[in-house]
Amino acid sequence: MAEQADRLIVDLVAGARPNFMKLAPVHRALKLRPELETRIIHTGQHYDHGMTGVFFEELRIPEPAVHLGVGSGSHGAQTARILESYEAHLLSAPPSAIVVFGDVNSTIACALAAVKLGIPVVHVEAGLRSFDRTMPEEINRILTDSIAELLLVSEHSGLDNLRNEGIADSRVRLVGNVMIDTLVEELARVDDAVLARHGLEPGEYGLVTMHRPSNVDDPRTLRGMVEVLVEIGRSLPLVFPIHPRTRRALDASGLAGLLHAGDGVRCLDPIPYRENLALMRGAKVVLTDSGGMQEETTHLGVPCLTLRENTERPVTTTIGTSRLVGSDPEAILTAFRDVAEGRWPAGERVPLWDGHAAERVAREIAEWLARR
Ligand code: UD1
């Protein structure tokens, strides 16, 4: 095993926006373990300041030890570039283990590079399944779980999914949701003036985010989404921070004009973590295809129309505040009316989404490394 001054080295890998809020609390918790040395690896899958740098600053994540700088590309090209450059790093400075988060291309690419060199992999947010293999993330989840040695699960469904795939229980632990640790920590730091700066009153606006290929890449689907947002915007002002993929799709399809013509929809560039948290907390309703925001709205008790046909996070719909509405404008409008007229469950807190998941993650990793 790789050691530095008698300490075991653990690489924490992140690359895309949803990774950073998961890495932050795990990094802090691992730093408290004197026997471990952590190294942050940034693949560069996301590279705009608004998609990455701002989260490092806000969430007080130190500068990465290594930045692979891979950038955008097709799935094959991006995954291959990460694989090749992370392998070179692993060969020159092998850690004792690596930790990967979530389901983005950086997750599978780095897990694969490590496992081929005999370096064990820990997967945080293991076991989630949408059962929709047209989603790139579903492929990343299945493959990462099949090669990771320690699988740390955020909600109960993950235990069943991994068992059904024949993964031994001894590799699996239910630890809770590290992203909720960040939410709990950062709520106290939210600037109460955010809503006023946007000219919004609590409970009197909706927040929209949308970036999944299934919603934005096909101009016909995108048109339906834009039209329904404009329609909802007539009765409830909407704030819409726009992901770069969506911005590109709106510009290429000529639908940006339609969106701007409805003055009920306020378009913004991607926003920092705490600003998003403030807008989510104060919203009457959130419309999103983000997996993370399904979980965050459940924790906050805010109604969430999930703009997807399926979810890998079923607890957000069974005991949480989320309902799957897909991309059908009629279904979205019906659900919106249910929220507007008060027909929406208040939801319950999810077990182990308690702000202490990263402590459990750090303990499991330390004990597992000590046993190996
Ligand atoms: C990726 C993840 C997705 C996650 C999302 C969060 C995969 C397969 N997908 O999707 O699971 O929910 O991140 O944001 O890993 N771009 C920029 N600046 C950036 C990054 C991207 O302009 O900093 C543009 C580029 O045109 C790029 C496009 O956005 O081609 C898509 O980026 P990419 O990382 O390929 O996928 P996301 O859609 O961001």
CSV table of N, CA, C and O and ligand atoms in Angstrom, one decimal, residues 16-18 45-48 51 72 75 78 103-105 136-137 140 211-212 243-245 248, ligand 1:
chain,number,residue,atom,x,y,z
A,16,ALA,N,-17.4,16.9,-12.1
A,16,ALA,CA,-18.5,17.7,-12.5
A,16,ALA,C,-19.3,18.3,-11.4
A,16,ALA,O,-19.2,17.8,-10.2
A,17,ARG,N,-20.1,19.3,-11.6
A,17,ARG,CA,-20.7,20.1,-10.6
A,17,ARG,C,-21.3,19.2,-9.4
A,17,ARG,O,-21.0,19.6,-8.3
A,18,PRO,N,-22.1,18.2,-9.7
A,18,PRO,CA,-22.8,17.5,-8.6
A,18,PRO,C,-21.8,16.8,-7.7
A,18,PRO,O,-22.1,16.4,-6.6
A,45,GLN,N,-13.7,17.7,-16.0
A,45,GLN,CA,-14.9,17.5,-16.8
A,45,GLN,C,-15.8,18.8,-16.9
A,45,GLN,O,-16.2,19.1,-18.0
A,46,HIS,N,-16.0,19.4,-15.8
A,46,HIS,CA,-16.5,20.8,-15.8
A,46,HIS,C,-15.4,21.8,-15.6
A,46,HIS,O,-14.5,21.5,-14.8
A,47,TYR,N,-15.4,22.9,-16.2
A,47,TYR,CA,-14.3,23.8,-16.2
A,47,TYR,C,-14.6,25.3,-16.1
A,47,TYR,O,-13.8,26.1,-15.7
A,48,ASP,N,-15.9,25.7,-16.5
A,48,ASP,CA,-16.3,27.1,-16.3
A,48,ASP,C,-16.2,27.4,-14.8
A,48,ASP,O,-16.6,26.6,-14.0
A,51,MET,N,-19.3,26.6,-13.0
A,51,MET,CA,-19.7,25.2,-12.8
A,51,MET,C,-18.7,24.4,-11.9
A,51,MET,O,-19.0,23.3,-11.5
A,72,SER,N,-14.6,19.1,-22.2
A,72,SER,CA,-15.8,18.4,-22.8
A,72,SER,C,-15.4,17.5,-23.9
A,72,SER,O,-14.3,17.6,-24.4
A,75,HIS,N,-19.0,11.2,-25.1
A,75,HIS,CA,-18.9,10.3,-24.0
A,75,HIS,C,-17.6,9.5,-24.1
A,75,HIS,O,-16.8,9.4,-23.1
A,78,GLN,N,-14.4,11.8,-23.8
A,78,GLN,CA,-14.2,12.4,-22.5
A,78,GLN,C,-13.8,11.3,-21.5
A,78,GLN,O,-12.8,11.5,-20.7
A,103,ASP,N,-22.3,9.6,-10.3
A,103,ASP,CA,-22.6,8.8,-11.5
A,103,ASP,C,-22.1,9.5,-12.8
A,103,ASP,O,-22.6,9.2,-13.9
A,104,VAL,N,-21.2,10.4,-12.7
A,104,VAL,CA,-20.8,11.2,-13.9
A,104,VAL,C,-19.6,10.4,-14.6
A,104,VAL,O,-19.1,9.4,-14.1
A,105,ASN,N,-19.3,10.9,-15.8
A,105,ASN,CA,-18.2,10.2,-16.6
A,105,ASN,C,-16.9,10.1,-15.8
A,105,ASN,O,-16.2,9.1,-15.9
A,136,PRO,N,-26.9,8.0,-19.6
A,136,PRO,CA,-25.5,7.7,-19.5
A,136,PRO,C,-25.1,7.5,-18.0
A,136,PRO,O,-24.3,6.6,-17.8
A,137,GLU,N,-25.8,8.2,-17.1
A,137,GLU,CA,-25.5,8.0,-15.7
A,137,GLU,C,-25.8,6.6,-15.2
A,137,GLU,O,-25.1,6.1,-14.3
A,140,ASN,N,-22.9,4.4,-16.0
A,140,ASN,CA,-21.8,4.7,-15.1
A,140,ASN,C,-22.1,4.1,-13.7
A,140,ASN,O,-21.1,3.6,-13.1
A,211,HIS,N,-31.3,20.1,-17.5
A,211,HIS,CA,-30.1,19.9,-18.3
A,211,HIS,C,-29.9,18.5,-18.9
A,211,HIS,O,-29.0,18.2,-19.6
A,212,ARG,N,-30.8,17.6,-18.5
A,212,ARG,CA,-30.7,16.2,-19.0
A,212,ARG,C,-30.8,16.1,-20.5
A,212,ARG,O,-31.7,16.8,-21.1
A,243,HIS,N,-28.1,25.8,-17.4
A,243,HIS,CA,-26.9,25.0,-17.6
A,243,HIS,C,-26.3,25.2,-19.0
A,243,HIS,O,-27.1,25.4,-19.9
A,244,PRO,N,-25.0,25.1,-19.1
A,244,PRO,CA,-24.4,25.4,-20.4
A,244,PRO,C,-25.0,24.5,-21.6
A,244,PRO,O,-25.1,24.9,-22.7
A,245,ARG,N,-25.2,23.2,-21.2
A,245,ARG,CA,-25.8,22.3,-22.3
A,245,ARG,C,-27.2,22.9,-22.7
A,245,ARG,O,-27.5,22.9,-23.9
A,248,ARG,N,-26.9,26.1,-24.8
A,248,ARG,CA,-26.5,25.8,-26.2
A,248,ARG,C,-27.7,25.3,-27.0
A,248,ARG,O,-27.9,25.6,-28.1
B,1,UD1,C1,-22.8,16.1,-16.5
B,1,UD1,C2,-23.1,14.7,-16.0
B,1,UD1,C3,-24.5,14.7,-15.5
B,1,UD1,C4,-24.7,15.8,-14.4
B,1,UD1,C5,-24.3,17.1,-15.0
B,1,UD1,C6,-24.3,18.2,-14.0
B,1,UD1,C7,-22.1,12.8,-17.3
B,1,UD1,C8,-22.4,11.7,-18.2
B,1,UD1,N1,-23.1,13.7,-17.1
B,1,UD1,O1,-23.7,16.4,-17.6
B,1,UD1,O2,-24.8,13.5,-14.8
B,1,UD1,O3,-26.0,15.8,-13.9
B,1,UD1,O4,-22.9,17.0,-15.5
B,1,UD1,O5,-24.0,19.4,-14.5
B,1,UD1,O6,-21.1,12.8,-16.7
B,1,UD1,N2,-20.1,22.8,-20.7
B,1,UD1,C9,-19.6,24.0,-20.5
B,1,UD1,N3,-18.9,24.3,-19.4
B,1,UD1,C10,-18.5,23.4,-18.5
B,1,UD1,C11,-19.0,22.1,-18.7
B,1,UD1,C12,-19.8,21.8,-19.7
B,1,UD1,O7,-19.9,24.9,-21.3
B,1,UD1,O8,-17.9,23.8,-17.5
B,1,UD1,C13,-20.9,22.4,-21.8
B,1,UD1,C14,-20.1,21.9,-23.0
B,1,UD1,O9,-20.7,22.3,-24.2
B,1,UD1,C15,-20.4,20.4,-22.9
B,1,UD1,C16,-21.8,20.3,-22.3
B,1,UD1,O10,-21.9,21.5,-21.5
B,1,UD1,O11,-20.3,19.7,-24.1
B,1,UD1,C17,-22.1,19.1,-21.5
B,1,UD1,O12,-21.1,18.9,-20.5
B,1,UD1,P1,-20.8,17.4,-20.0
B,1,UD1,O13,-19.9,17.4,-18.9
B,1,UD1,O14,-20.5,16.6,-21.2
B,1,UD1,O15,-22.2,16.9,-19.5
B,1,UD1,P2,-23.3,17.6,-18.6
B,1,UD1,O16,-24.5,17.8,-19.4
B,1,UD1,O17,-22.8,18.8,-17.9
